[in-house]
CSV table of C-alpha atoms and ligand atoms in Angstrom, one decimal:
chain,number,residue,atom,x,y,z
A,1377,MET,CA,-22.3,4.3,18.6
A,1378,PRO,CA,-21.8,6.4,15.5
A,1379,GLU,CA,-24.5,7.0,12.9
A,1380,SER,CA,-24.2,4.8,9.9
A,1381,ALA,CA,-24.4,5.2,6.2
A,1382,GLN,CA,-23.5,3.0,3.3
A,1383,PRO,CA,-23.2,4.4,-0.2
A,1384,GLU,CA,-24.5,2.4,-3.1
A,1385,THR,CA,-21.6,0.9,-5.0
A,1386,PRO,CA,-22.8,-0.9,-8.1
A,1387,ILE,CA,-20.3,-3.0,-9.8
A,1388,LEU,CA,-19.2,-1.8,-13.3
A,1389,VAL,CA,-18.7,-3.9,-16.3
A,1390,SER,CA,-15.4,-3.2,-17.9
A,1391,PRO,CA,-15.6,-1.2,-21.1
A,1392,ALA,CA,-14.0,-2.0,-24.4
A,1393,ALA,CA,-10.3,-1.8,-25.2
A,1394,PRO,CA,-8.8,1.7,-25.4
A,1395,GLU,CA,-7.9,3.5,-28.6
A,1396,SER,CA,-4.4,3.1,-29.8
A,1397,PRO,CA,-1.9,4.8,-29.1
A,1398,VAL,CA,-2.5,5.0,-25.3
A,1399,THR,CA,-1.5,8.6,-24.4
A,1400,PHE,CA,-1.4,10.1,-20.9
A,1401,PRO,CA,-1.8,13.8,-19.9
A,1402,PRO,CA,1.5,15.7,-19.7
A,1403,ALA,CA,1.3,16.3,-16.0
A,1404,PHE,CA,0.7,12.6,-15.2
A,1405,LEU,CA,3.3,11.3,-12.6
A,1406,TRP,CA,5.3,8.3,-13.6
A,1407,GLY,CA,6.5,6.9,-10.3
A,1408,ALA,CA,7.7,3.8,-8.5
A,1409,ALA,CA,7.1,2.9,-4.9
A,1410,THR,CA,9.0,1.2,-2.1
A,1411,SER,CA,8.8,1.1,1.7
A,1412,ALA,CA,11.4,1.5,4.5
A,1413,TYR,CA,11.6,-1.9,6.0
A,1414,GLN,CA,11.5,-3.6,2.6
A,1415,ILE,CA,14.6,-1.8,1.2
A,1416,GLU,CA,16.6,0.2,3.8
A,1417,GLY,CA,18.5,-2.3,5.9
A,1418,ALA,CA,20.8,-0.6,8.5
A,1419,VAL,CA,18.3,-1.6,11.2
A,1420,ARG,CA,20.7,-1.0,14.1
A,1421,GLU,CA,22.3,2.2,12.8
A,1422,ASP,CA,22.0,5.8,13.9
A,1423,GLY,CA,19.7,5.2,16.8
A,1424,ARG,CA,17.1,3.2,15.0
A,1425,THR,CA,15.3,0.7,17.3
A,1426,PRO,CA,13.3,-2.4,16.4
A,1427,SER,CA,9.9,-2.2,14.8
A,1428,ILE,CA,7.3,-4.9,14.9
A,1429,TRP,CA,8.7,-6.2,11.6
A,1430,ASP,CA,12.2,-6.6,13.1
A,1431,THR,CA,10.7,-8.6,15.9
A,1432,PHE,CA,8.4,-10.6,13.7
A,1433,SER,CA,11.0,-11.5,11.0
A,1434,HIS,CA,13.4,-12.6,13.7
A,1435,THR,CA,10.8,-14.9,15.2
A,1436,PRO,CA,11.4,-18.5,13.9
A,1437,GLY,CA,8.8,-19.6,11.4
A,1438,LYS,CA,7.3,-16.2,10.6
A,1439,THR,CA,8.9,-15.5,7.2
A,1440,ALA,CA,10.0,-17.7,4.3
A,1441,GLY,CA,13.5,-19.1,5.1
A,1442,GLY,CA,13.6,-17.0,8.3
A,1443,GLU,CA,14.6,-14.0,6.1
A,1444,THR,CA,14.7,-10.5,7.6
A,1445,GLY,CA,15.1,-6.9,6.5
A,1446,ASP,CA,18.4,-6.5,8.4
A,1447,ILE,CA,20.2,-5.7,5.2
A,1448,ALA,CA,17.3,-5.7,2.7
A,1449,VAL,CA,18.8,-4.0,-0.4
A,1450,ASP,CA,20.9,-1.6,1.7
A,1451,HIS,CA,19.1,1.4,0.4
A,1452,TYR,CA,20.1,3.3,3.5
A,1453,HIS,CA,23.7,3.4,2.3
A,1454,ARG,CA,23.0,3.3,-1.5
A,1455,TYR,CA,20.3,5.9,-1.8
A,1456,ARG,CA,22.4,8.2,-3.9
A,1457,GLU,CA,23.0,5.5,-6.6
A,1458,ASP,CA,19.3,4.5,-6.3
A,1459,VAL,CA,18.1,8.0,-7.0
A,1460,ALA,CA,20.5,8.3,-9.9
A,1461,MET,CA,19.1,5.0,-11.2
A,1462,MET,CA,15.5,6.4,-10.9
A,1463,ALA,CA,16.6,9.4,-12.9
A,1464,ASP,CA,18.2,7.2,-15.5
A,1465,LEU,CA,14.9,5.3,-15.8
A,1466,GLY,CA,13.0,8.5,-16.4
A,1467,LEU,CA,10.9,8.4,-13.3
A,1468,THR,CA,9.2,11.6,-12.4
A,1469,ALA,CA,8.0,10.6,-8.9
A,1470,TYR,CA,9.1,8.3,-6.1
A,1471,ARG,CA,6.9,7.1,-3.2
A,1472,PHE,CA,8.9,5.9,-0.2
A,1473,SER,CA,8.1,5.5,3.5
A,1474,VAL,CA,9.7,6.8,6.6
A,1475,SER,CA,10.8,4.4,9.3
A,1476,TRP,CA,9.1,5.6,12.5
A,1477,SER,CA,11.6,4.0,14.8
A,1478,ARG,CA,14.5,5.7,12.9
A,1479,VAL,CA,13.1,9.1,13.6
A,1480,GLN,CA,11.3,8.5,16.9
A,1481,PRO,CA,12.9,5.4,18.3
A,1482,THR,CA,10.6,4.8,21.3
A,1483,GLY,CA,7.5,5.9,19.4
A,1484,ARG,CA,7.1,9.0,21.6
A,1485,GLY,CA,9.1,12.0,22.6
A,1486,PRO,CA,11.7,14.0,20.7
A,1487,ALA,CA,12.9,13.2,17.2
A,1488,VAL,CA,16.4,11.9,16.4
A,1489,GLN,CA,17.8,14.4,14.0
A,1490,VAL,CA,20.3,12.0,12.5
A,1491,GLY,CA,17.3,9.8,11.5
A,1492,LEU,CA,15.4,12.7,10.0
A,1493,ASP,CA,18.6,13.8,8.2
A,1494,PHE,CA,18.6,10.6,6.2
A,1495,TYR,CA,15.2,11.5,4.8
A,1496,ARG,CA,16.2,15.1,4.3
A,1497,ARG,CA,19.2,14.0,2.2
A,1498,LEU,CA,17.1,11.5,0.2
A,1499,VAL,CA,14.5,14.2,-0.6
A,1500,ASP,CA,17.1,16.7,-1.6
A,1501,GLU,CA,18.7,14.1,-3.9
A,1502,LEU,CA,15.3,13.4,-5.5
A,1503,LEU,CA,14.6,17.1,-6.0
A,1504,GLN,CA,18.0,17.7,-7.5
A,1505,HIS,CA,17.2,15.0,-10.1
A,1506,GLY,CA,13.8,16.5,-10.8
A,1507,ILE,CA,11.9,13.6,-9.1
A,1508,THR,CA,8.8,14.4,-7.1
A,1509,PRO,CA,8.9,12.8,-3.7
A,1510,ALA,CA,5.8,11.3,-2.1
A,1511,ILE,CA,6.1,10.3,1.6
A,1512,THR,CA,4.2,7.5,3.3
A,1513,LEU,CA,4.4,8.0,7.0
A,1514,TYR,CA,3.4,4.5,8.1
A,1515,HIS,CA,4.1,1.4,6.0
A,1516,TRP,CA,3.5,-1.2,8.7
A,1517,ASP,CA,6.7,-0.8,10.9
A,1518,LEU,CA,5.3,0.3,14.3
A,1519,PRO,CA,8.0,0.9,16.9
A,1520,GLN,CA,8.2,-2.3,19.0
A,1521,GLU,CA,7.8,-0.2,22.2
A,1522,LEU,CA,4.4,0.9,21.1
A,1523,GLU,CA,3.3,-2.6,20.3
A,1524,ASP,CA,4.5,-3.6,23.8
A,1525,ALA,CA,2.2,-0.9,25.1
A,1526,GLY,CA,-0.7,-2.5,23.3
A,1527,GLY,CA,-0.2,-1.6,19.6
A,1528,TRP,CA,-3.0,-0.5,17.3
A,1529,PRO,CA,-5.8,-2.0,19.4
A,1530,GLU,CA,-4.9,0.7,21.9
A,1531,ARG,CA,-6.3,4.2,21.4
A,1532,ASP,CA,-3.1,5.9,22.5
A,1533,THR,CA,-1.2,4.6,19.4
A,1534,ALA,CA,-3.3,6.9,17.3
A,1535,TYR,CA,-2.1,9.9,19.3
A,1536,ARG,CA,1.5,8.7,19.1
A,1537,PHE,CA,1.1,8.5,15.3
A,1538,ALA,CA,-0.1,12.1,15.2
A,1539,GLU,CA,2.9,13.3,17.2
A,1540,TYR,CA,5.2,11.4,14.8
A,1541,ALA,CA,3.3,12.8,11.7
A,1542,GLN,CA,3.9,16.3,13.1
A,1543,ILE,CA,7.6,15.7,13.6
A,1544,VAL,CA,8.1,14.5,10.0
A,1545,GLY,CA,5.7,17.2,8.6
A,1546,GLU,CA,7.8,19.9,10.3
A,1547,ALA,CA,11.1,18.4,9.0
A,1548,LEU,CA,10.1,17.8,5.4
A,1549,GLY,CA,6.9,19.8,4.7
A,1550,ASP,CA,8.8,22.6,3.1
A,1551,ARG,CA,10.1,20.3,0.4
A,1552,VAL,CA,7.7,17.4,0.0
A,1553,GLU,CA,4.2,18.2,-1.4
A,1554,HIS,CA,2.7,14.7,-1.5
A,1555,TRP,CA,1.9,13.0,1.9
A,1556,ILE,CA,0.3,9.7,2.6
A,1557,THR,CA,-0.7,9.0,6.2
A,1558,LEU,CA,-1.0,5.2,6.2
A,1559,ASN,CA,-0.3,2.4,3.7
A,1560,GLU,CA,-3.1,-0.2,3.6
A,1561,PRO,CA,-4.5,-0.1,7.1
A,1562,TRP,CA,-6.5,-3.2,6.2
A,1563,CYS,CA,-3.2,-5.2,6.2
A,1564,SER,CA,-2.1,-3.6,9.5
A,1565,ALA,CA,-5.4,-4.4,11.2
A,1566,PHE,CA,-6.5,-7.8,9.7
A,1567,LEU,CA,-3.2,-9.4,8.8
A,1568,GLY,CA,-1.3,-8.0,11.8
A,1569,TYR,CA,-4.0,-8.7,14.5
A,1570,GLY,CA,-6.5,-11.1,12.8
A,1571,SER,CA,-4.8,-13.8,10.7
A,1572,GLY,CA,-1.4,-13.0,12.2
A,1573,VAL,CA,0.5,-13.6,9.0
A,1574,HIS,CA,2.0,-10.1,9.3
A,1575,ALA,CA,3.6,-8.4,12.3
A,1576,PRO,CA,2.9,-8.3,15.2
A,1577,GLY,CA,1.4,-11.7,14.4
A,1578,ARG,CA,-1.6,-11.6,16.8
A,1579,THR,CA,-4.7,-13.7,16.0
A,1580,ASP,CA,-7.5,-11.9,17.9
A,1581,PRO,CA,-10.6,-10.9,15.9
A,1582,ALA,CA,-11.8,-8.3,18.4
A,1583,ALA,CA,-8.3,-6.7,18.5
A,1584,SER,CA,-8.2,-6.5,14.7
A,1585,LEU,CA,-11.4,-4.4,14.6
A,1586,ARG,CA,-10.2,-2.2,17.4
A,1587,ALA,CA,-7.0,-1.8,15.4
A,1588,ALA,CA,-8.9,-0.8,12.3
A,1589,HIS,CA,-10.7,2.0,14.2
A,1590,HIS,CA,-7.6,3.3,15.8
A,1591,LEU,CA,-5.8,3.3,12.4
A,1592,ASN,CA,-8.7,5.3,11.1
A,1593,LEU,CA,-8.3,7.7,14.0
A,1594,ALA,CA,-4.6,7.9,13.5
A,1595,HIS,CA,-5.2,8.9,9.9
A,1596,GLY,CA,-7.6,11.6,11.0
A,1597,LEU,CA,-5.3,12.9,13.8
A,1598,GLY,CA,-2.3,12.6,11.6
A,1599,THR,CA,-3.9,14.6,8.8
A,1600,SER,CA,-4.7,17.4,11.2
A,1601,ALA,CA,-1.2,17.3,12.7
A,1602,LEU,CA,0.4,17.5,9.2
A,1603,ARG,CA,-1.8,20.4,8.2
A,1604,SER,CA,-0.9,22.3,11.4
A,1605,VAL,CA,2.7,22.4,10.4
A,1606,MET,CA,2.8,22.2,6.6
A,1607,PRO,CA,2.3,24.7,3.8
A,1608,THR,CA,-1.3,24.6,2.6
A,1609,ARG,CA,-0.3,23.7,-0.9
A,1610,ASN,CA,0.8,20.2,0.3
A,1611,GLU,CA,-1.5,17.3,-0.4
A,1612,VAL,CA,-2.6,14.8,2.2
A,1613,ALA,CA,-3.9,11.3,1.2
A,1614,ILE,CA,-4.1,7.8,2.4
A,1615,SER,CA,-3.2,4.6,0.4
A,1616,LEU,CA,-5.8,1.9,0.6
A,1617,ASN,CA,-5.8,-1.6,-0.8
A,1618,SER,CA,-9.5,-1.4,-1.6
A,1619,SER,CA,-10.8,-4.7,-2.8
A,1620,VAL,CA,-12.7,-5.4,-6.0
A,1621,VAL,CA,-15.1,-7.9,-4.5
A,1622,ARG,CA,-17.0,-10.0,-7.0
A,1623,PRO,CA,-19.7,-12.6,-6.2
A,1624,LEU,CA,-19.2,-16.0,-7.8
A,1625,SER,CA,-22.8,-15.9,-9.1
A,1626,GLN,CA,-25.8,-13.7,-9.0
A,1627,ASP,CA,-27.4,-16.0,-6.5
A,1628,PRO,CA,-28.6,-13.7,-3.7
A,1629,ALA,CA,-26.5,-15.7,-1.1
A,1630,ASP,CA,-23.3,-15.1,-3.1
A,1631,VAL,CA,-24.2,-11.4,-3.6
A,1632,ALA,CA,-24.8,-11.0,0.1
A,1633,ALA,CA,-21.4,-12.7,0.8
A,1634,ALA,CA,-19.7,-10.2,-1.6
A,1635,ARG,CA,-21.4,-7.3,0.2
A,1636,LYS,CA,-20.3,-8.5,3.6
A,1637,ILE,CA,-16.7,-8.8,2.4
A,1638,ASP,CA,-17.0,-5.4,0.8
A,1639,ASP,CA,-17.9,-3.9,4.2
A,1640,LEU,CA,-15.0,-5.7,5.9
A,1641,ALA,CA,-12.5,-4.8,3.2
A,1642,ASN,CA,-13.6,-1.4,2.0
A,1643,GLY,CA,-16.5,0.0,4.1
A,1644,VAL,CA,-14.5,-0.2,7.3
A,1645,PHE,CA,-12.1,2.4,5.9
A,1646,HIS,CA,-14.0,4.3,3.2
A,1647,GLY,CA,-17.1,4.6,5.4
A,1648,PRO,CA,-15.5,6.8,8.1
A,1649,ILE,CA,-12.8,8.4,5.9
A,1650,LEU,CA,-15.0,9.4,3.0
A,1651,HIS,CA,-18.5,9.4,4.4
A,1652,GLY,CA,-18.1,10.1,8.1
A,1653,ALA,CA,-19.8,6.8,9.3
A,1654,TYR,CA,-19.1,3.1,9.5
A,1655,PRO,CA,-21.6,1.0,7.4
A,1656,LYS,CA,-24.5,-0.2,9.6
A,1657,SER,CA,-24.1,-3.6,8.0
A,1658,LEU,CA,-20.5,-3.8,9.2
A,1659,PHE,CA,-21.7,-3.5,12.8
A,1660,GLU,CA,-24.3,-6.2,12.2
A,1661,ALA,CA,-21.7,-8.5,10.6
A,1662,THR,CA,-19.3,-8.1,13.5
A,1663,ARG,CA,-21.8,-8.1,16.4
A,1664,SER,CA,-20.6,-11.4,17.7
A,1665,VAL,CA,-17.0,-10.1,17.9
A,1666,THR,CA,-17.2,-6.6,19.1
A,1667,ASP,CA,-19.6,-3.9,20.2
A,1668,TRP,CA,-17.5,-1.0,18.7
A,1669,SER,CA,-17.8,0.9,22.1
A,1670,TYR,CA,-14.3,2.2,21.5
A,1671,VAL,CA,-15.6,4.5,18.8
A,1672,GLN,CA,-15.9,7.6,20.9
A,1673,ASP,CA,-17.9,10.8,20.4
A,1674,GLY,CA,-16.2,13.0,17.9
A,1675,ASP,CA,-14.0,10.3,16.4
A,1676,LEU,CA,-15.8,10.2,13.2
A,1677,GLU,CA,-15.5,14.0,12.7
A,1678,VAL,CA,-11.7,13.6,13.2
A,1679,ILE,CA,-11.5,10.8,10.7
A,1680,HIS,CA,-13.8,12.4,8.2
A,1681,GLN,CA,-12.0,15.4,7.1
A,1682,PRO,CA,-11.4,16.6,3.6
A,1683,LEU,CA,-8.5,14.9,1.9
A,1684,ASN,CA,-6.5,16.3,-1.1
A,1685,ALA,CA,-6.3,12.9,-2.8
A,1686,LEU,CA,-6.9,9.2,-2.5
A,1687,GLY,CA,-4.2,6.6,-3.1
A,1688,LEU,CA,-5.3,3.2,-4.4
A,1689,ASN,CA,-3.2,0.1,-4.4
A,1690,TYR,CA,-4.5,-2.7,-6.7
A,1691,TYR,CA,-3.1,-6.1,-7.6
A,1692,THR,CA,-6.0,-8.5,-8.2
A,1693,PRO,CA,-9.7,-8.9,-7.6
A,1694,THR,CA,-11.4,-11.0,-4.9
A,1695,LEU,CA,-14.0,-13.6,-5.7
A,1696,VAL,CA,-16.4,-14.8,-3.1
A,1697,SER,CA,-19.5,-16.9,-2.6
A,1698,ALA,CA,-21.6,-18.1,0.3
A,1699,ALA,CA,-19.6,-20.8,2.1
A,1700,ASP,CA,-19.7,-24.3,0.6
A,1701,PRO,CA,-17.3,-26.6,2.3
A,1702,LYS,CA,-16.9,-28.5,-1.0
A,1703,LEU,CA,-15.4,-25.4,-2.7
A,1704,GLY,CA,-12.3,-25.0,-0.6
A,1705,GLY,CA,-11.1,-22.7,2.1
A,1706,PRO,CA,-10.9,-18.9,2.4
A,1707,ARG,CA,-8.0,-16.9,1.1
A,1708,ALA,CA,-6.7,-13.6,2.4
A,1709,ASP,CA,-3.4,-11.8,2.0
A,1710,GLY,CA,-4.9,-8.5,1.2
A,1711,HIS,CA,-5.0,-9.1,-2.6
A,1712,GLY,CA,-7.5,-11.8,-2.9
A,1713,ALA,CA,-5.5,-14.9,-2.0
A,1714,SER,CA,-4.1,-17.0,0.9
A,1715,GLU,CA,-4.9,-19.7,3.4
A,1716,HIS,CA,-6.7,-18.1,6.4
A,1717,SER,CA,-9.4,-15.6,6.5
A,1718,PRO,CA,-8.4,-12.6,8.6
A,1719,TRP,CA,-11.9,-11.5,9.0
A,1720,PRO,CA,-13.9,-12.1,12.1
A,1721,ALA,CA,-17.4,-13.4,11.4
A,1722,SER,CA,-16.7,-14.4,7.8
A,1723,ALA,CA,-16.9,-18.1,8.3
A,1724,ASP,CA,-20.0,-18.1,6.1
A,1725,VAL,CA,-18.1,-16.8,3.1
A,1726,ALA,CA,-15.9,-18.8,0.7
A,1727,PHE,CA,-13.0,-17.2,-1.2
A,1728,HIS,CA,-12.1,-18.5,-4.7
A,1729,GLN,CA,-9.3,-18.4,-7.1
A,1730,THR,CA,-10.1,-15.8,-9.8
A,1731,PRO,CA,-9.7,-16.9,-13.4
A,1732,GLY,CA,-6.9,-16.0,-15.8
A,1733,ASP,CA,-3.1,-15.9,-15.9
A,1734,ARG,CA,-1.5,-15.7,-12.5
A,1735,THR,CA,1.6,-14.0,-11.2
A,1736,GLU,CA,4.2,-15.6,-9.0
A,1737,MET,CA,2.0,-14.7,-6.0
A,1738,GLY,CA,-0.8,-16.8,-7.5
A,1739,TRP,CA,-2.8,-13.6,-8.0
A,1740,SER,CA,-4.7,-13.4,-11.3
A,1741,VAL,CA,-4.0,-10.7,-13.8
A,1742,ASP,CA,-7.1,-8.6,-14.2
A,1743,PRO,CA,-6.7,-5.0,-15.3
A,1744,SER,CA,-10.5,-4.6,-15.5
A,1745,GLY,CA,-10.5,-4.7,-11.7
A,1746,LEU,CA,-8.3,-1.6,-11.6
A,1747,HIS,CA,-10.7,0.3,-13.9
A,1748,GLU,CA,-13.6,-0.8,-11.8
A,1749,LEU,CA,-12.0,0.4,-8.6
A,1750,ILE,CA,-11.0,3.8,-9.9
A,1751,MET,CA,-14.6,4.3,-11.3
A,1752,ARG,CA,-16.1,3.3,-8.0
A,1753,TYR,CA,-14.1,5.8,-6.0
A,1754,THR,CA,-14.7,8.5,-8.7
A,1755,ARG,CA,-18.4,8.0,-7.9
A,1756,GLU,CA,-17.9,7.6,-4.1
A,1757,ALA,CA,-15.6,10.6,-3.7
A,1758,PRO,CA,-16.4,12.9,-6.5
A,1759,GLY,CA,-13.8,15.6,-7.1
A,1760,LEU,CA,-11.0,13.8,-5.2
A,1761,PRO,CA,-7.9,13.3,-7.3
A,1762,ILE,CA,-6.7,9.6,-7.4
A,1763,TYR,CA,-3.2,8.3,-7.5
A,1764,ILE,CA,-2.5,4.6,-8.1
A,1765,THR,CA,0.0,4.4,-5.3
A,1766,GLU,CA,0.9,0.7,-6.0
A,1767,ASN,CA,0.4,-1.7,-8.8
A,1768,GLY,CA,2.7,-4.4,-10.1
A,1769,ALA,CA,3.5,-8.1,-10.2
A,1770,ALA,CA,6.0,-10.7,-9.0
A,1771,TYR,CA,7.6,-13.0,-11.5
A,1772,ASP,CA,10.4,-15.6,-11.3
A,1773,ASP,CA,12.9,-13.3,-13.0
A,1774,LYS,CA,16.3,-14.8,-13.8
A,1775,PRO,CA,19.3,-13.1,-15.4
A,1776,ALA,CA,20.4,-14.4,-18.8
A,1777,ALA,CA,24.0,-15.5,-19.4
A,1778,ASP,CA,24.8,-11.9,-20.5
A,1779,GLY,CA,23.4,-10.5,-17.2
A,1780,THR,CA,20.3,-9.0,-18.7
A,1781,VAL,CA,16.9,-9.7,-17.2
A,1782,HIS,CA,14.0,-10.0,-19.6
A,1783,ASP,CA,10.6,-9.9,-18.0
A,1784,PRO,CA,7.9,-9.8,-20.8
A,1785,GLU,CA,5.1,-10.9,-18.4
A,1786,ARG,CA,5.7,-7.9,-16.2
A,1787,ILE,CA,5.7,-5.6,-19.3
A,1788,ALA,CA,2.3,-7.1,-20.3
A,1789,TYR,CA,1.0,-6.7,-16.7
A,1790,LEU,CA,2.1,-3.0,-16.6
A,1791,ARG,CA,0.7,-2.2,-20.0
A,1792,GLY,CA,-2.6,-3.8,-19.3
A,1793,HIS,CA,-3.0,-2.0,-16.0
A,1794,LEU,CA,-1.8,1.4,-17.3
A,1795,ALA,CA,-4.2,1.1,-20.2
A,1796,ALA,CA,-7.0,0.5,-17.6
A,1797,VAL,CA,-6.0,3.7,-15.9
A,1798,ARG,CA,-6.1,5.5,-19.2
A,1799,ARG,CA,-9.6,4.1,-19.8
A,1800,ALA,CA,-10.7,5.4,-16.4
A,1801,ILE,CA,-9.4,8.9,-17.2
A,1802,THR,CA,-11.3,8.8,-20.5
A,1803,ASP,CA,-14.4,7.8,-18.5
A,1804,GLY,CA,-14.0,10.9,-16.3
A,1805,ALA,CA,-11.7,9.8,-13.5
A,1806,ASP,CA,-9.1,12.3,-12.2
A,1807,VAL,CA,-6.1,10.0,-12.0
A,1808,ARG,CA,-2.9,12.1,-11.5
A,1809,GLY,CA,-0.2,9.5,-11.3
A,1810,TYR,CA,0.9,5.8,-11.1
A,1811,PHE,CA,3.5,4.3,-8.8
A,1812,LEU,CA,4.8,1.0,-10.0
A,1813,TRP,CA,5.3,-1.6,-7.2
A,1814,SER,CA,8.2,-1.8,-6.9
A,1815,LEU,CA,11.2,0.2,-8.0
A,1816,MET,CA,13.5,-2.8,-7.2
A,1817,ASP,CA,13.3,-6.3,-5.8
A,1818,ASN,CA,13.0,-6.3,-2.1
A,1819,PHE,CA,11.9,-8.0,1.2
A,1820,GLU,CA,8.4,-9.1,0.4
A,1821,TRP,CA,7.2,-9.4,4.0
A,1822,ALA,CA,6.3,-13.0,5.1
A,1823,TYR,CA,7.5,-14.2,1.7
A,1824,GLY,CA,11.0,-12.9,2.4
A,1825,TYR,CA,13.1,-12.4,-0.8
A,1826,GLU,CA,11.6,-15.2,-2.9
A,1827,LYS,CA,9.0,-12.9,-4.6
A,1828,ARG,CA,10.5,-10.4,-7.0
A,1829,PHE,CA,8.3,-7.4,-7.7
A,1830,GLY,CA,11.0,-5.0,-8.9
A,1831,ALA,CA,11.4,-3.3,-12.3
A,1832,VAL,CA,15.0,-3.5,-11.3
A,1833,TYR,CA,16.6,-6.8,-10.5
A,1834,VAL,CA,18.7,-7.1,-7.3
A,1835,ASP,CA,21.4,-9.7,-6.9
A,1836,TYR,CA,21.1,-10.5,-3.2
A,1837,THR,CA,24.7,-11.6,-3.0
A,1838,THR,CA,26.3,-8.5,-4.4
A,1839,LEU,CA,23.3,-6.2,-4.1
A,1840,GLU,CA,24.0,-5.1,-7.6
A,1841,ARG,CA,21.0,-3.5,-9.4
A,1842,THR,CA,20.1,-4.3,-13.0
A,1843,PRO,CA,17.1,-2.7,-14.7
A,1844,LYS,CA,14.9,-5.4,-16.1
A,1845,SER,CA,13.4,-4.9,-19.6
A,1846,SER,CA,10.2,-3.8,-17.9
A,1847,ALA,CA,12.1,-0.9,-16.4
A,1848,ARG,CA,13.2,0.2,-19.8
A,1849,TRP,CA,9.7,-0.3,-21.2
A,1850,TYR,CA,8.4,1.9,-18.3
A,1851,GLU,CA,11.1,4.5,-19.0
A,1852,ARG,CA,9.8,4.9,-22.6
A,1853,ALA,CA,6.3,5.3,-21.3
A,1854,ALA,CA,7.4,7.9,-18.8
A,1855,ARG,CA,9.5,9.8,-21.3
A,1856,THR,CA,6.9,9.9,-24.0
A,1857,GLY,CA,3.6,9.7,-22.1
A,1858,VAL,CA,2.6,7.0,-24.6
A,1859,LEU,CA,2.5,3.3,-23.7
A,1860,PRO,CA,4.9,1.3,-25.9
A,1861,GLU,CA,3.8,-2.0,-27.4
A,1862,VAL,CA,4.5,-5.0,-25.2
A,1863,ASP,CA,7.2,-6.3,-27.4
A,1864,ALA,CA,9.1,-3.0,-27.5
A,1865,ARG,CA,12.4,-3.2,-25.6
B,135,FCB,C1,1.2,-4.3,-0.8
B,135,FCB,C2,2.2,-3.7,0.1
B,135,FCB,C3,3.6,-3.6,-0.4
B,135,FCB,C4,4.0,-4.9,-1.2
B,135,FCB,C5,2.9,-5.2,-2.2
B,135,FCB,C6,3.2,-6.5,-3.0
B,135,FCB,O1,0.2,-4.9,0.0
B,135,FCB,O2,1.8,-2.4,0.5
B,135,FCB,O3,4.5,-3.3,0.6
B,135,FCB,O4,4.1,-5.9,-0.3
B,135,FCB,O5,1.7,-5.4,-1.5
């Protein structure tokens, strides 16, 4: 059993509004993000094999309307026009993920060059347009063959990930400086193996905690593998959907509930990755589910190695109290909302709707949470540069008669959150860039195509792309380094 440590993480009160105009440092990266399964399509081309998301989305009842990523927005074939569009929108960075089963179809063994070639061409296209690429190695699409061998609850999957990381690092390390090992391992572990609302759809509490540990191990092994083959100037990071967990009241029972969820949401990853130990309180909270005996000697050293940066994905805060059956059921989709708690041993915690305006996902709009999160990790990991690797909102966007798509709510969301980032920089945080989720409308996992997160509208019949007014607003921010007013088009 590893030694435990839990840092003190006081909750900050959000400070006053920023000065106007809101101006960013010249080197700040103005990016947008996507992931392979959500945009690429071409699922059976050039040797790609099914990932757990192909299997899951093709299983009746798992996604809204039975929708799949078979075609998605056909980025695999349209990447050139998509990169040209990014350049037209003034983006200076682009975060995308590599499909593991496109480059290593069985999840082990030699790489498929034609699969890697797609990413080589994409990266070269980006560089030619002056756009900085940021690669995520794993955005939830485990090759199905590895799931059949046990998936993330099996230790071997972490070693397979390291092998895959080395392959991609060797192929692209000469031209990509920004690397992210995993996207939101919380979702892979707890939504994939706990609540089962994400692929592979298992509902096994003990397996979800084993998966969490092996994802941490994969991050550590993958970081070493990347560093063994890449130039030292390259940055290695991880993207976490760390939760801003707030207690409903200052009642000690509610505060204790918030601490418990903070361990299950944040401590389980930040503990080993940033501090070299799982929180002792996490072991206590999960004692009835697992004994953590799969944490082997030396694992924590592998996981806890210096990173070059931390990626934070933020959408909305989480509000909890001690359970009270009268107050309604738990929520959990990784961003503070949904029907089933994915956490083992959290039956004594109730999750609540946070106040304020809500997006189409039902998530409340609360930029103060982003500021709070950045400041927390500025204290927890001093000196580590931070990137906001995802932030954005889904709205029910509809083209007007003239074909334009006006989305003032998204503009307000982006402005509010970017202003919160700027406040954090003023308060001493080293935030180097922001990646809007998402570049364009895409396959929103279990929600299929019904939730539109894009700054660019996609007509799913013609696959035509139309920048929404938020994309033009963001372009002005990116080109000037100053946030335009909300009503500026
Ligand atoms: C994050 C995912 C991303 C997208 C957004 C809305 O959890 O990383 O793929 O689904 O939420």
